[in-house]
Coordinates of N, CA and C in Angstrom, one line a residue:
X1176 N 20.5 0.3 12.1 CA 19.6 1.5 12.7 C 19.6 2.8 11.9
X1177 N 18.1 2.6 11.4 CA 17.2 3.1 10.3 C 17.3 4.8 10.5
X1178 N 17.2 5.5 9.4 CA 17.8 6.7 9.5 C 16.3 7.2 9.4
X1179 N 16.2 8.6 10.3 CA 14.9 9.5 10.5 C 15.0 10.6 9.5
X1180 N 15.9 10.3 8.3 CA 16.2 11.6 7.4 C 15.0 11.7 6.1
X1181 N 14.2 12.7 6.2 CA 13.1 12.8 4.9 C 13.9 12.2 3.6
X1182 N 13.0 11.7 2.9 CA 13.3 11.5 2.0 C 13.6 12.5 0.6
X1183 N 13.0 13.5 0.5 CA 13.4 14.8 0.1 C 15.0 15.5 0.2
X1184 N 15.2 15.6 2.1 CA 16.4 15.6 2.4 C 17.3 15.0 2.2
X1185 N 17.4 13.1 1.8 CA 18.1 12.5 1.2 C 18.4 12.9 0.0
X1186 N 17.3 13.4 -1.2 CA 17.8 13.8 -2.6 C 18.2 14.7 -2.3
X1187 N 18.4 15.8 -1.8 CA 18.6 17.4 -1.5 C 20.6 16.9 -1.3
X1188 N 20.8 16.1 -0.5 CA 22.2 15.8 -0.3 C 22.8 15.3 -1.4
X1189 N 22.1 13.8 -2.2 CA 22.6 13.6 -3.0 C 22.8 14.5 -4.3
X1190 N 21.9 15.4 -4.4 CA 21.8 16.3 -5.4 C 23.2 17.4 -5.4
X1191 N 23.4 17.7 -4.3 CA 24.5 18.3 -4.3 C 25.6 17.5 -4.1
X1192 N 25.7 16.4 -3.4 CA 27.1 15.4 -3.6 C 27.5 15.5 -5.4
X1193 N 26.5 15.4 -6.2 CA 26.5 15.3 -7.3 C 27.1 16.1 -8.1
X1194 N 26.5 17.6 -7.3 CA 27.4 19.0 -8.1 C 29.0 18.9 -7.7
X1195 N 29.3 18.4 -6.4 CA 30.3 18.8 -6.2 C 31.5 17.6 -6.7
X1196 N 31.0 16.4 -6.8 CA 31.6 15.1 -7.4 C 30.7 14.5 -8.3
X1197 N 30.7 15.4 -9.7 CA 29.5 14.7 -10.8 C 30.2 13.1 -11.0
X1198 N 28.6 12.1 -11.1 CA 29.2 10.8 -11.6 C 29.7 10.4 -12.7
X1199 N 30.5 9.8 -12.7 CA 31.2 9.2 -14.1 C 30.2 7.8 -14.3
X1200 N 30.4 7.8 -15.7 CA 30.3 6.2 -16.8 C 31.1 5.1 -16.0
X1201 N 30.3 4.3 -15.4 CA 31.4 3.1 -15.5 C 31.4 2.5 -16.8
X1202 N 31.0 2.6 -17.5 CA 31.5 1.8 -18.8 C 32.4 2.5 -19.8
X1203 N 32.5 4.0 -19.6 CA 33.6 4.7 -20.5 C 34.6 6.0 -19.4
X1204 N 33.2 6.2 -18.4 CA 34.2 7.2 -17.6 C 33.9 8.8 -17.8
X1205 N 33.0 8.8 -18.7 CA 32.6 10.1 -19.0 C 31.9 10.7 -18.0
X1206 N 31.8 11.9 -17.7 CA 31.1 12.6 -16.4 C 30.0 12.6 -17.0
X1207 N 28.9 12.7 -16.0 CA 27.4 13.2 -16.1 C 26.4 12.2 -15.9
X1208 N 26.4 11.0 -15.6 CA 25.8 9.8 -15.3 C 26.8 8.3 -15.0
X1209 N 25.8 8.1 -14.0 CA 26.4 6.1 -13.4 C 26.6 5.4 -14.7
X1210 N 25.7 5.5 -15.8 CA 25.9 4.7 -17.2 C 25.1 5.5 -18.3
X1211 N 26.5 6.2 -18.9 CA 25.4 7.1 -20.1 C 24.8 6.4 -21.2
X1212 N 24.2 7.4 -21.8 CA 22.8 6.6 -22.9 C 23.8 5.7 -23.6
X1213 N 25.1 6.2 -24.1 CA 25.6 5.3 -25.4 C 26.1 4.2 -24.8
X1214 N 26.8 3.9 -23.7 CA 26.9 2.6 -22.9 C 26.0 1.6 -22.7
X1215 N 24.9 2.3 -22.1 CA 23.6 1.8 -21.5 C 23.2 1.1 -22.7
X1216 N 22.5 1.7 -24.1 CA 22.7 1.3 -25.6 C 23.4 0.1 -25.5
X1217 N 24.4 0.3 -25.5 CA 25.7 -0.9 -26.1 C 25.7 -2.2 -25.4
X1218 N 24.9 -2.4 -24.4 CA 25.0 -3.2 -23.4 C 24.1 -4.6 -24.3
X1219 N 25.1 -5.9 -24.6 CA 24.5 -6.6 -25.1 C 23.2 -7.8 -24.7
X1220 N 22.0 -7.9 -25.0 CA 21.1 -8.7 -24.4 C 21.2 -10.1 -24.7
X1221 N 21.1 -11.0 -23.9 CA 21.2 -12.4 -24.3 C 20.8 -13.2 -25.4
X1222 N 21.5 -13.8 -26.4 CA 21.0 -14.0 -27.6 C 19.8 -15.0 -27.3
X1223 N 18.9 -15.3 -28.5 CA 17.9 -16.5 -28.0 C 18.1 -17.7 -28.2
X1224 N 19.6 -17.7 -28.0 CA 20.0 -19.3 -28.3 C 20.4 -19.9 -27.0
X1225 N 19.1 -20.1 -26.2 CA 19.8 -20.6 -24.7 C 18.9 -21.8 -24.5
X1226 N 19.3 -22.8 -23.4 CA 18.7 -23.7 -22.8 C 17.1 -23.3 -22.4
X1227 N 16.2 -23.8 -22.6 CA 14.7 -23.2 -22.3 C 14.8 -23.4 -21.0
X1228 N 15.5 -24.4 -20.1 CA 15.4 -24.3 -18.7 C 16.5 -23.7 -17.9
X1229 N 17.8 -24.3 -17.9 CA 19.1 -23.6 -17.5 C 19.4 -22.2 -17.8
X1230 N 18.8 -21.9 -19.2 CA 19.2 -20.5 -19.8 C 20.5 -20.4 -20.4
X1231 N 21.4 -21.3 -20.0 CA 22.5 -21.2 -20.8 C 22.9 -21.2 -22.3
X1232 N 23.7 -20.3 -22.4 CA 24.1 -20.3 -23.8 C 24.6 -21.7 -24.7
X1233 N 23.6 -21.4 -25.9 CA 24.0 -22.5 -26.9 C 24.5 -22.4 -28.1
X1234 N 25.3 -22.9 -28.7 CA 25.6 -22.3 -30.2 C 24.6 -22.6 -31.0
X1235 N 23.8 -23.3 -30.8 CA 22.9 -23.5 -31.8 C 21.5 -23.9 -31.3
X1236 N 20.5 -23.3 -31.5 CA 18.9 -23.2 -30.9 C 18.5 -24.8 -30.5
X1237 N 18.4 -25.1 -29.3 CA 18.0 -26.8 -28.9 C 16.9 -26.5 -28.0
X1238 N 16.2 -27.4 -27.3 CA 15.2 -27.2 -26.6 C 15.9 -27.2 -25.0
X1239 N 16.8 -28.4 -24.6 CA 17.2 -28.5 -23.4 C 18.9 -28.7 -24.1
X1240 N 19.4 -28.1 -23.3 CA 21.2 -28.3 -23.2 C 21.4 -30.0 -22.8
X1241 N 22.7 -30.5 -23.2 CA 22.7 -32.0 -22.4 C 22.3 -31.9 -21.3
X1242 N 23.3 -31.3 -20.3 CA 22.7 -31.2 -18.8 C 21.4 -31.4 -18.6
X1243 N 20.8 -30.5 -18.9 CA 19.2 -30.4 -18.6 C 18.1 -31.5 -19.0
X1244 N 18.4 -32.1 -20.0 CA 18.2 -33.5 -20.9 C 18.1 -34.5 -19.9
X1245 N 19.3 -34.5 -19.0 CA 19.5 -35.6 -18.3 C 19.1 -35.7 -16.4
X1246 N 18.2 -34.0 -16.4 CA 17.4 -34.0 -15.1 C 16.1 -34.3 -15.0
X1247 N 16.0 -35.0 -13.9 CA 14.7 -35.4 -14.1 C 13.7 -34.9 -13.2
X1248 N 14.3 -34.1 -12.1 CA 13.4 -33.0 -11.5 C 14.2 -31.9 -11.0
X1249 N 14.9 -31.1 -11.8 CA 15.5 -30.1 -11.6 C 14.8 -29.1 -10.6
X1250 N 15.9 -28.3 -9.6 CA 15.3 -27.2 -8.6 C 14.4 -26.0 -9.3
X1251 N 15.4 -25.9 -9.8 CA 14.4 -24.7 -10.5 C 13.9 -24.8 -12.1
X1252 N 12.6 -24.1 -11.6 CA 11.8 -24.0 -13.0 C 12.3 -23.8 -14.2
X1253 N 13.3 -22.2 -14.6 CA 13.8 -22.0 -15.3 C 14.6 -20.8 -14.9
X1254 N 16.0 -20.8 -15.6 CA 16.6 -19.5 -14.7 C 16.9 -18.7 -16.3
X1255 N 16.7 -17.2 -16.3 CA 17.5 -16.4 -17.4 C 18.5 -15.6 -16.9
X1256 N 19.2 -14.8 -18.1 CA 20.2 -13.8 -17.5 C 19.6 -12.7 -19.0
X1257 N 19.7 -11.3 -18.3 CA 19.3 -10.6 -18.9 C 20.4 -10.3 -20.1
X1258 N 21.7 -10.1 -19.8 CA 22.5 -9.8 -20.6 C 23.9 -10.5 -20.7
X1259 N 25.1 -10.3 -21.5 CA 26.0 -10.9 -21.6 C 27.0 -9.9 -20.8
X1260 N 27.9 -10.5 -20.0 CA 28.8 -10.0 -19.1 C 30.2 -9.2 -20.1
X1261 N 29.6 -8.6 -21.0 CA 30.7 -7.8 -21.7 C 30.9 -6.8 -21.5
X1262 N 31.8 -5.9 -22.1 CA 31.7 -4.5 -22.0 C 30.8 -3.5 -22.6
X1263 N 30.0 -2.7 -22.0 CA 30.6 -1.8 -20.6 C 29.8 -2.4 -19.5
X1264 N 29.1 -3.3 -19.9 CA 28.2 -4.1 -18.4 C 29.7 -4.4 -17.6
X1265 N 30.8 -5.5 -18.0 CA 31.2 -5.9 -17.3 C 31.9 -5.4 -16.4
X1266 N 32.2 -4.0 -16.8 CA 33.3 -2.8 -16.0 C 32.2 -2.4 -15.0
X1267 N 30.5 -2.1 -15.3 CA 29.5 -1.9 -14.5 C 29.6 -2.8 -13.5
X1268 N 28.9 -3.8 -13.6 CA 29.1 -4.9 -12.5 C 30.3 -4.6 -11.6
X1269 N 31.5 -4.9 -12.0 CA 32.8 -4.7 -11.5 C 32.9 -3.1 -10.6
X1270 N 32.2 -2.3 -11.3 CA 32.3 -1.1 -9.8 C 31.2 -1.4 -8.9
X1271 N 30.4 -1.9 -9.3 CA 29.1 -2.2 -8.6 C 29.1 -2.9 -6.9
X1272 N 30.0 -4.2 -7.7 CA 30.4 -5.2 -6.5 C 32.0 -4.7 -5.7
X1273 N 32.4 -4.2 -6.3 CA 34.1 -4.3 -5.5 C 34.4 -2.4 -5.7
X1274 N 33.9 -1.7 -6.2 CA 34.4 -0.1 -5.8 C 33.4 0.4 -5.3
X1275 N 32.9 -0.3 -4.5 CA 31.8 0.7 -3.3 C 30.9 1.6 -4.2
X1276 N 30.1 1.0 -5.4 CA 28.9 2.0 -6.2 C 27.5 1.8 -5.7
X1277 N 26.9 1.1 -4.7 CA 25.7 1.0 -4.7 C 24.5 1.5 -5.4
X1278 N 24.9 2.7 -5.9 CA 23.8 3.6 -6.7 C 23.8 2.7 -8.0
X1279 N 25.1 2.3 -8.6 CA 24.7 1.5 -9.8 C 23.6 0.7 -9.7
X1280 N 23.0 0.2 -8.8 CA 22.1 -0.9 -8.7 C 20.4 -0.4 -9.6
X1281 N 20.5 1.0 -9.5 CA 19.1 1.5 -9.9 C 19.0 1.6 -11.9
X1282 N 20.3 2.0 -12.3 CA 20.5 1.5 -14.0 C 20.3 0.0 -14.3
X1283 N 21.4 -0.7 -13.1 CA 21.8 -2.1 -13.6 C 20.7 -2.7 -13.9
X1284 N 19.4 -2.4 -12.9 CA 18.3 -3.1 -12.7 C 17.4 -3.2 -13.8
X1285 N 17.1 -1.8 -14.6 CA 16.6 -1.9 -15.9 C 16.8 -2.9 -16.7
X1286 N 18.0 -3.9 -16.7 CA 18.0 -4.8 -17.6 C 17.1 -6.1 -17.2
X1287 N 17.0 -6.3 -15.7 CA 16.5 -7.5 -15.5 C 15.1 -7.0 -15.4
X1288 N 14.7 -5.9 -15.7 CA 13.2 -5.3 -15.9 C 12.6 -6.2 -17.6
X1289 N 13.8 -5.0 -18.3 CA 13.6 -5.3 -19.4 C 13.4 -7.0 -19.9
X1290 N 14.2 -7.8 -19.4 CA 14.1 -9.5 -20.0 C 12.8 -9.8 -18.7
X1291 N 12.6 -9.4 -17.7 CA 10.9 -9.9 -17.1 C 10.2 -9.7 -18.1
X1292 N 10.1 -8.8 -19.2 CA 8.9 -8.5 -19.4 C 8.7 -9.2 -21.2
X1293 N 9.5 -10.2 -21.2 CA 9.8 -10.8 -22.1 C 9.4 -12.5 -21.8
X1294 N 9.4 -13.4 -22.8 CA 8.8 -14.5 -22.4 C 10.1 -15.4 -22.0
X1295 N 10.3 -15.8 -21.1 CA 9.2 -17.4 -20.4 C 8.4 -16.2 -19.5
X1296 N 8.8 -15.3 -19.0 CA 8.3 -14.7 -17.9 C 6.6 -14.0 -17.8
X1297 N 6.3 -13.5 -18.8 CA 5.2 -13.3 -19.5 C 4.4 -14.4 -19.4
X1298 N 4.5 -15.5 -19.5 CA 3.7 -16.4 -19.4 C 3.9 -17.1 -18.4
X1299 N 4.0 -17.0 -17.3 CA 4.2 -17.6 -15.9 C 2.5 -17.9 -15.3
X1300 N 2.6 -19.5 -15.5 CA 0.9 -19.9 -15.1 C 0.6 -19.4 -13.9
X1301 N 1.4 -18.8 -12.9 CA 0.9 -18.1 -11.7 C 1.7 -17.0 -11.2
X1302 N 1.2 -16.2 -10.1 CA 1.8 -15.3 -9.8 C 3.0 -15.5 -8.9
X1303 N 3.7 -14.6 -9.0 CA 5.3 -14.7 -8.1 C 5.1 -14.1 -6.7
X1304 N 5.0 -14.5 -5.5 CA 5.0 -14.3 -4.3 C 5.6 -13.6 -3.7
X1305 N 7.4 -13.4 -4.6 CA 8.3 -12.8 -3.5 C 9.8 -12.6 -4.9
X1306 N 10.6 -11.8 -4.7 CA 12.1 -12.3 -5.1 C 12.7 -12.1 -4.2
X1307 N 13.9 -13.4 -3.9 CA 14.7 -13.4 -2.9 C 16.0 -13.6 -3.6
X1308 N 16.9 -12.4 -3.1 CA 18.6 -12.1 -3.7 C 19.3 -13.5 -3.0
X1309 N 20.2 -13.6 -3.9 CA 21.5 -14.7 -3.3 C 21.8 -14.1 -2.2
X1310 N 21.9 -14.4 -1.1 CA 22.8 -13.9 -0.2 C 24.3 -14.0 0.2
X1311 N 24.7 -13.2 0.9 CA 26.6 -13.2 1.1 C 26.3 -13.7 2.4
X1312 N 27.4 -14.1 2.7 CA 27.6 -14.7 4.3 C 28.2 -13.5 5.0
X1313 N 27.9 -13.4 6.2 CA 27.7 -12.1 7.2 C 29.2 -11.6 7.4
X1314 N 30.1 -12.9 6.9 CA 31.9 -11.9 6.8 C 31.7 -11.5 5.4
X1315 N 31.3 -11.5 4.7 CA 31.8 -11.1 3.3 C 30.8 -9.6 3.1
X1316 N 29.4 -10.2 3.9 CA 28.8 -8.7 3.6 C 29.3 -7.3 4.9
X1317 N 30.0 -7.8 6.0 CA 30.7 -6.9 6.6 C 31.7 -6.0 6.0
X1318 N 32.5 -7.1 5.0 CA 33.9 -6.1 4.2 C 33.3 -5.9 3.0
X1319 N 32.1 -5.9 2.7 CA 31.8 -4.9 1.1 C 30.7 -4.1 1.5
X1320 N 29.8 -4.3 3.1 CA 29.0 -3.2 3.2 C 27.7 -3.4 3.1
X1321 N 27.4 -4.0 1.5 CA 26.0 -4.5 1.3 C 25.9 -5.5 0.2
X1322 N 24.8 -6.2 0.1 CA 24.8 -7.4 -0.7 C 24.2 -6.7 -2.2
X1323 N 25.2 -6.8 -2.9 CA 24.4 -6.3 -4.3 C 23.5 -7.3 -4.7
X1324 N 23.3 -8.1 -4.3 CA 21.8 -9.0 -5.5 C 21.1 -8.3 -4.4
X1325 N 21.3 -8.0 -3.2 CA 19.8 -7.3 -2.3 C 19.6 -5.7 -3.1
X1326 N 20.3 -5.2 -3.5 CA 20.4 -4.0 -3.8 C 19.5 -3.9 -5.2
X1327 N 20.1 -5.1 -6.1 CA 19.4 -5.3 -7.5 C 18.0 -5.7 -7.4
X1328 N 17.5 -6.8 -6.6 CA 16.8 -7.0 -6.8 C 15.4 -6.0 -5.9
X1329 N 16.0 -5.1 -4.8 CA 14.9 -4.0 -4.8 C 14.8 -3.2 -5.4
X1330 N 15.8 -2.9 -6.5 CA 16.0 -1.9 -7.3 C 14.6 -2.8 -8.4
X1331 N 15.1 -3.8 -8.6 CA 13.9 -4.5 -9.8 C 12.0 -4.9 -9.4
X1332 N 12.7 -5.1 -8.1 CA 11.3 -5.5 -7.5 C 10.4 -4.3 -7.3
X1333 N 11.0 -3.2 -7.1 CA 10.0 -2.2 -7.0 C 9.6 -1.5 -8.6
X1334 N 10.1 -1.7 -9.4 CA 9.4 -1.3 -10.8 C 8.3 -2.6 -11.6
X1335 N 8.6 -3.4 -10.9 CA 7.4 -5.1 -11.6 C 6.8 -5.1 -10.5
X1336 N 6.8 -4.2 -9.2 CA 5.5 -4.3 -8.2 C 5.4 -5.6 -7.2
X1337 N 6.8 -6.4 -7.2 CA 7.0 -7.5 -6.5 C 7.6 -7.4 -5.3
X1338 N 7.1 -7.8 -4.0 CA 7.6 -8.4 -2.8 C 9.1 -8.7 -2.6
X1339 N 10.1 -8.2 -2.3 CA 11.5 -8.5 -2.0 C 11.5 -9.6 -0.4
X1340 N 11.9 -10.5 -0.5 CA 12.1 -11.0 1.0 C 13.3 -11.9 1.4
X1341 N 14.1 -10.8 1.9 CA 15.5 -10.7 2.3 C 16.1 -12.1 3.1
X1342 N 15.0 -12.2 4.0 CA 14.9 -13.7 5.2 C 14.5 -14.6 4.8
X1343 N 13.8 -15.0 3.8 CA 13.7 -16.2 3.1 C 14.9 -17.0 2.4
X1344 N 15.8 -16.5 2.5 CA 17.2 -17.4 1.8 C 18.4 -16.7 3.0
X1345 N 19.7 -17.6 3.8 CA 20.3 -17.2 4.2 C 21.6 -18.1 4.0
X1346 N 22.9 -17.5 4.1 CA 24.3 -18.5 3.8 C 25.0 -19.1 5.0
X1347 N 24.8 -20.1 5.3 CA 24.7 -20.5 6.1 C 26.5 -21.5 6.5
X1348 N 27.0 -21.4 5.4 CA 28.6 -21.4 5.5 C 29.3 -20.2 4.4
X1349 N 30.1 -20.1 4.9 CA 31.2 -19.3 4.3 C 31.7 -20.3 3.0
X1350 N 32.3 -19.5 1.9 CA 32.7 -20.5 0.8 C 33.8 -19.5 -0.2
X1351 N 34.5 -20.2 -0.7 CA 35.8 -19.8 -1.3 C 35.0 -18.9 -2.7
X1352 N 35.7 -18.0 -3.3 CA 35.1 -17.6 -4.5 C 34.6 -18.1 -5.6
X1353 N 34.2 -18.0 -6.5 CA 33.6 -18.9 -7.7 C 34.4 -18.6 -8.8
X1354 N 35.0 -17.5 -8.6 CA 35.4 -16.8 -9.8 C 36.6 -17.8 -10.8
X1355 N 37.4 -18.7 -10.1 CA 38.6 -19.3 -10.9 C 38.1 -20.5 -10.8
X1356 N 37.0 -21.1 -10.4 CA 36.8 -22.3 -10.3 C 36.2 -23.2 -11.3
X1357 N 35.9 -24.2 -11.9 CA 35.5 -24.9 -12.7 C 33.8 -25.4 -12.3
X1358 N 33.4 -25.5 -13.5 CA 32.0 -25.7 -13.3 C 31.7 -26.9 -12.0
X1359 N 32.4 -28.1 -12.2 CA 32.2 -28.9 -11.6 C 32.9 -28.4 -9.8
X1360 N 34.1 -27.7 -9.9 CA 34.4 -27.1 -8.7 C 33.1 -26.2 -8.0
X1361 N 32.7 -25.2 -8.9 CA 31.5 -24.4 -8.0 C 30.6 -25.4 -7.7
X1362 N 30.1 -26.2 -8.4 CA 28.8 -26.9 -7.7 C 29.4 -27.4 -6.2
X1363 N 30.3 -28.3 -6.3 CA 30.9 -28.6 -4.9 C 31.2 -27.9 -4.2
X1364 N 31.9 -26.5 -4.2 CA 31.9 -25.4 -3.3 C 30.6 -24.7 -2.5
X1365 N 29.6 -24.7 -3.5 CA 28.7 -24.2 -3.0 C 27.1 -25.1 -2.4
X1366 N 27.5 -26.5 -3.0 CA 26.3 -27.0 -2.6 C 26.0 -27.2 -1.1
X1367 N 24.7 -26.9 -0.5 CA 24.5 -26.8 0.9 C 24.8 -25.6 1.9
X1368 N 25.2 -24.5 1.0 CA 25.4 -23.3 1.6 C 24.7 -22.9 1.9
X1369 N 23.3 -22.6 1.9 CA 22.3 -22.4 1.7 C 20.9 -22.5 2.9
X1370 N 20.5 -22.1 3.3 CA 19.1 -22.3 4.2 C 17.9 -21.7 4.0
X1371 N 16.4 -22.2 3.9 CA 15.5 -21.5 4.2 C 14.8 -21.7 5.1
X1372 N 14.0 -20.6 5.6 CA 13.2 -20.8 6.7 C 11.6 -21.8 6.5
X1373 N 10.6 -22.0 7.2 CA 9.3 -22.3 7.1 C 8.5 -21.5 6.0
X1374 N 8.8 -20.2 6.5 CA 8.1 -19.7 5.7 C 8.1 -19.5 4.1
X1375 N 9.0 -19.8 3.6 CA 8.4 -20.3 2.1 C 7.5 -21.5 1.5
X1376 N 7.1 -22.0 2.7 CA 6.3 -23.4 2.4 C 5.4 -23.0 1.3
X1377 N 5.4 -23.7 0.1 CA 4.4 -23.2 -0.7 C 4.1 -22.1 -1.7
X1378 N 5.3 -21.6 -1.1 CA 5.6 -20.2 -2.3 C 6.1 -20.3 -3.5
X1379 N 5.8 -19.5 -4.1 CA 6.5 -19.0 -6.1 C 7.4 -17.9 -5.5
X1380 N 8.7 -18.7 -6.3 CA 9.9 -17.5 -5.7 C 10.9 -17.4 -6.8
X1381 N 11.0 -16.0 -7.1 CA 12.0 -15.8 -7.8 C 13.5 -15.3 -7.5
X1382 N 14.9 -15.8 -7.5 CA 16.1 -15.6 -6.9 C 16.8 -14.6 -7.8
X1383 N 17.1 -13.8 -7.2 CA 17.9 -12.8 -7.9 C 19.2 -12.6 -8.0
X1384 N 20.1 -12.8 -8.9 CA 21.8 -12.7 -8.6 C 22.4 -11.8 -9.5
X1385 N 23.7 -11.4 -9.3 CA 24.6 -10.3 -10.1 C 24.9 -11.2 -11.7
X1386 N 25.6 -12.6 -11.4 CA 26.2 -12.7 -12.6 C 26.1 -14.4 -12.2
X1387 N 25.5 -15.0 -13.3 CA 25.4 -16.6 -13.7 C 26.4 -17.1 -14.4
X1388 N 27.2 -17.9 -14.3 CA 28.1 -18.9 -14.7 C 27.8 -19.9 -15.4
X1389 N 27.8 -20.5 -14.3 CA 27.5 -22.5 -14.5 C 25.7 -22.6 -14.1
X1390 N 25.2 -21.4 -13.3 CA 24.1 -21.6 -12.6 C 24.2 -22.4 -11.1
X1391 N 25.6 -22.6 -10.7 CA 25.5 -23.4 -9.6 C 25.3 -22.7 -8.4
X1392 N 25.3 -21.4 -8.3 CA 24.7 -20.8 -7.0 C 23.1 -20.9 -7.3
X1393 N 22.9 -20.5 -8.4 CA 21.4 -20.3 -8.1 C 20.6 -21.5 -8.0
X1394 N 21.0 -22.5 -8.3 CA 20.7 -24.0 -8.0 C 20.8 -24.5 -6.8
X1395 N 22.0 -23.7 -6.1 CA 22.1 -24.3 -4.4 C 21.1 -23.4 -3.9
X1396 N 20.6 -22.3 -4.3 CA 19.7 -21.6 -3.4 C 18.1 -22.1 -3.6
X1397 N 18.3 -22.7 -5.0 CA 16.8 -23.4 -5.6 C 16.9 -24.5 -4.8
X1398 N 17.7 -25.8 -4.2 CA 17.6 -26.5 -3.6 C 17.0 -26.2 -2.3
X1399 N 17.8 -25.1 -1.7 CA 17.6 -24.8 -0.1 C 16.2 -24.5 0.0
X1400 N 15.5 -23.9 -1.0 CA 14.0 -23.1 -0.6 C 13.2 -24.4 -1.2
X1401 N 13.4 -25.5 -2.5 CA 12.7 -26.6 -2.4 C 12.7 -27.7 -1.5
X1402 N 13.6 -27.4 -0.8 CA 13.9 -28.5 0.9 C 12.9 -27.9 1.8
X1403 N 12.9 -26.6 1.8 CA 12.3 -26.0 2.5 C 10.6 -25.8 2.4
X1404 N 10.1 -26.1 1.2 CA 8.9 -26.4 1.1 C 8.4 -25.4 0.1
X1405 N 9.0 -24.7 -0.9 CA 9.1 -24.1 -1.9 C 8.0 -24.5 -3.3
X1406 N 7.0 -24.6 -3.2 CA 6.3 -25.1 -4.3 C 7.0 -24.7 -5.6
X1407 N 7.9 -23.4 -6.3 CA 8.6 -23.1 -7.3 C 9.2 -22.2 -7.2
X1408 N 10.5 -22.9 -7.8 CA 11.8 -21.4 -7.9 C 12.2 -21.1 -9.0
X1409 N 12.2 -19.6 -9.5 CA 12.9 -19.4 -10.9 C 14.3 -19.0 -10.8
X1410 N 15.0 -18.7 -11.7 CA 16.3 -17.5 -11.4 C 16.2 -16.4 -12.6
X1411 N 17.2 -15.2 -11.7 CA 17.1 -14.4 -12.8 C 18.5 -13.7 -12.6
X1412 N 19.1 -13.5 -13.6 CA 21.0 -12.9 -13.1 C 20.7 -11.7 -14.2
X1413 N 21.7 -11.0 -13.6 CA 21.8 -9.7 -14.5 C 22.6 -10.1 -15.6
X1414 N 23.6 -11.1 -15.4 CA 24.9 -11.3 -16.8 C 25.0 -12.8 -16.6
X1415 N 25.6 -13.4 -17.4 CA 26.3 -14.7 -17.9 C 27.4 -14.2 -19.5
X1416 N 28.3 -14.6 -18.8 CA 29.8 -14.8 -19.6 C 29.3 -15.3 -21.1
X1417 N 29.7 -14.8 -22.5 CA 29.6 -15.0 -23.2 C 29.8 -17.0 -23.8
X1418 N 29.8 -17.5 -24.6 CA 30.3 -18.8 -24.7 C 31.9 -18.6 -25.2
X1419 N 32.6 -20.1 -24.7 CA 33.5 -20.1 -24.9 C 34.4 -20.2 -26.3
X1420 N 35.2 -19.5 -26.7 CA 35.6 -18.5 -27.9 C 34.8 -18.0 -28.8
X1421 N 33.5 -17.6 -28.1 CA 33.2 -16.5 -28.9 C 33.9 -15.2 -28.7
X1422 N 33.8 -14.2 -29.8 CA 34.4 -13.0 -29.5 C 33.8 -11.8 -29.0
X1423 N 33.9 -11.1 -28.2 CA 33.5 -10.0 -27.6 C 33.0 -8.9 -28.6
X1424 N 31.9 -8.7 -29.2 CA 31.3 -7.7 -30.1 C 32.1 -6.3 -29.8
X1425 N 32.3 -6.0 -28.9 CA 33.1 -4.6 -28.5 C 34.4 -4.5 -28.8
X1426 N 35.2 -5.5 -28.9 CA 36.5 -5.8 -28.9 C 36.9 -5.6 -30.5
X1427 N 36.1 -6.3 -31.0 CA 35.8 -6.7 -32.3 C 35.9 -5.4 -33.2
X1428 N 35.2 -4.4 -32.5 CA 34.8 -2.9 -33.4 C 36.0 -2.2 -33.2
X1429 N 36.5 -2.5 -31.9 CA 37.8 -1.6 -31.9 C 39.0 -1.8 -32.3

């Protein structure tokens, strides 16, 4: 059901709520902002040592990782993550997904925008037709109340003047949580879990996700879109874990 409440009235309600219950920083807990200036500045951007195709972090700068070097026809043109899944971004994403704080989409989307304004995005040979969030299964959506990737996509798209087409991708079956699965288990778990309509035929599409670890979810989304006729599919995630064995710089500083 769509609300008929005017935008100014909604803003007034939010202002009143903030006065009574001031927002606290998702990173450090200080009152005053959803993500304070110090924590916003402390978010670690993804290093430049990534595979030029899948965006996975590498210990040394190489054009392609070993997995992508073996791919003859990858479904994604390329994938990038805006920042590392370390403190304070890790805590902000946790609040965003699991603590009922959808309003964090606004400050978090700024990291997607910052990444999108750098290579390889600024060198795209064509215009993107739309961005599409990774969808939740209807049961998971009902439990959470919102799709965090959808909120991120909308906040991001508004800033970069892109359309959002949530109907271009659907999750056709429920899957187990990816969090504790190995790379191979993730690929098996998510394979074939998405469907796309004929409307995507001939389109250039950017898929938005919150966290990418092995790239399994973005890859499965891309396969569905390509199978439905999309010309090109790209992936952009908010965060990716640091390399195994590497240290969280904020823990080292502490």
